[in-house]
């Protein structure tokens, strides 16, 4: 499946590039494609490829942040990159130019989590809840707060295998 589908990434990115629009979702969607593929590459032990795609996504999201500072959905993915950046050795971060920290990533995910809690129709609501609970539990060691996240969001986790897994674990 991996070999069969790897070409789809470039096809999708080329279609996006051919249809440029001045819209915050343009760079955001490209970054999402790269991040999802980075996860797939990691699964198949292609760490260099995954790292390159994370870096490309990071650049797109940082550009988006400058162009559209009020585009809150950008925080969903950027928060993860900023938190993960802290686990990379400082010399590597400096070499590739990625900036980040737990405090920066935490403030970004908290901002979009608060938005998602208030806006029940937010498109990325479940994904934000998953990321937020994971960061609270594993990165910030706020275990009780993480466990209560799904109640705070008012999400029925029984419809989502990912959220059920996160709450159970």
XYZ file of C-alpha atoms in Angstrom:
169
model
C 0.000 0.000 0.000
C 2.847 2.390 0.866
C 4.578 1.910 -2.490
C 1.277 2.104 -4.347
C 0.183 5.369 -2.749
C 3.436 7.301 -2.305
C 2.927 9.093 -5.637
C -0.408 10.498 -4.503
C 1.309 13.047 -2.285
C 3.061 14.761 -5.188
C -0.066 14.661 -7.338
C -2.074 16.426 -4.641
C 0.634 18.992 -3.977
C 0.988 19.715 -7.708
C -2.780 20.264 -8.009
C -2.648 22.686 -5.111
C 0.329 24.528 -6.603
C -1.445 24.803 -9.964
C -4.464 26.405 -8.294
C -2.864 28.937 -5.958
C -5.287 31.054 -3.996
C -4.575 33.769 -1.483
C -6.265 31.987 1.374
C -5.041 30.715 4.764
C -6.099 27.172 3.879
C -3.715 27.028 0.904
C -0.471 26.610 2.889
C -2.309 24.885 5.721
C -3.571 22.072 3.471
C -0.143 21.618 1.889
C 1.395 21.393 5.376
C -1.238 18.866 6.461
C -0.447 16.632 3.490
C 3.263 16.784 4.339
C 2.677 16.065 8.032
C 0.445 13.084 7.336
C 3.016 11.660 4.961
C 5.762 12.309 7.521
C 3.854 10.064 9.925
C 3.559 7.383 7.267
C 7.275 7.641 6.473
C 8.070 7.276 10.168
C 6.018 4.092 10.270
C 8.213 2.686 7.490
C 11.441 3.858 9.175
C 12.137 6.577 6.612
C 13.238 9.129 9.206
C 15.162 11.470 6.908
C 12.224 11.713 4.537
C 9.863 12.283 7.471
C 12.146 14.966 8.884
C 12.304 16.779 5.549
C 8.530 16.794 5.255
C 8.073 18.029 8.816
C 10.505 20.850 8.081
C 8.680 21.761 4.854
C 5.372 21.748 6.728
C 6.927 23.900 9.459
C 8.027 26.502 6.905
C 4.556 26.584 5.313
C 2.829 26.964 8.678
C 5.230 29.682 9.856
C 4.663 31.575 6.586
C 0.938 31.180 7.083
C 1.238 32.494 10.634
C 2.869 35.685 9.314
C 0.380 36.125 6.455
C -2.733 35.233 8.458
C -2.037 35.792 12.174
C -5.704 35.275 13.116
C -6.070 31.937 11.312
C -6.549 29.747 14.376
C -6.487 26.351 12.607
C -2.791 26.893 11.893
C -2.161 26.341 15.617
C -3.347 22.732 15.453
C -0.350 21.519 13.497
C 2.165 24.178 14.441
C 1.709 23.385 18.150
C 2.775 19.783 17.585
C 5.869 20.812 15.623
C 6.832 23.407 18.230
C 6.515 20.898 21.069
C 8.378 18.168 19.178
C 11.162 20.623 18.325
C 12.138 20.694 21.985
C 12.978 16.986 21.858
C 15.467 17.535 19.014
C 19.020 18.441 20.082
C 19.581 22.193 20.195
C 22.371 22.110 17.591
C 20.040 20.334 15.121
C 17.293 22.911 15.686
C 19.780 25.714 15.115
C 21.198 24.029 12.011
C 17.807 23.618 10.324
C 16.243 26.776 11.750
C 13.302 25.252 13.601
C 12.234 27.130 16.685
C 9.956 25.700 19.299
C 9.322 24.807 22.887
C 6.766 23.118 25.093
C 5.518 26.482 26.313
C 5.023 27.852 22.781
C 3.326 24.684 21.520
C 1.193 24.464 24.651
C -0.065 28.021 24.296
C -0.907 27.395 20.614
C -2.859 24.195 21.249
C -4.626 25.773 24.257
C -5.775 28.659 22.071
C -7.356 26.383 19.473
C -8.675 24.003 22.154
C -10.536 26.872 23.832
C -11.912 27.863 20.433
C -13.026 24.281 19.700
C -14.704 23.898 23.081
C -16.792 27.014 22.397
C -17.480 26.194 18.728
C -19.091 22.774 18.565
C -19.095 22.830 14.745
C -15.332 23.457 14.434
C -14.117 21.153 11.646
C -10.971 20.022 13.495
C -12.658 19.659 16.888
C -11.932 15.954 17.470
C -8.399 16.235 16.161
C -7.740 19.215 18.431
C -9.151 17.276 21.398
C -6.851 14.352 20.585
C -3.756 16.542 20.220
C -4.588 18.611 23.290
C -5.164 15.573 25.507
C -1.982 13.927 24.259
C 0.111 17.042 24.906
C -1.401 17.528 28.343
C -0.780 13.920 29.329
C 2.575 13.105 27.773
C 4.339 16.446 27.354
C 3.059 18.541 30.244
C 2.383 15.745 32.755
C -1.110 17.106 33.493
C -2.748 13.711 33.621
C -6.062 14.607 35.316
C -6.558 17.568 33.019
C -5.850 15.339 30.007
C -8.372 12.729 31.129
C -11.037 15.414 31.542
C -10.375 16.893 28.111
C -13.039 14.883 26.294
C -15.684 15.852 28.850
C -14.618 19.478 28.456
C -15.068 19.225 24.693
C -18.356 17.361 25.128
C -17.295 14.703 22.643
C -18.791 11.218 22.607
C -15.625 9.170 22.245
C -17.490 5.953 21.457
C -17.694 7.041 17.796
C -13.947 7.563 17.492
C -11.418 4.738 17.820
C -8.587 7.282 18.196
C -10.255 9.195 21.014
C -11.313 5.984 22.722
C -7.732 4.743 22.545
C -6.344 8.014 23.917
C -8.763 8.126 26.825
C -8.197 4.464 27.653
C -4.435 4.772 27.538
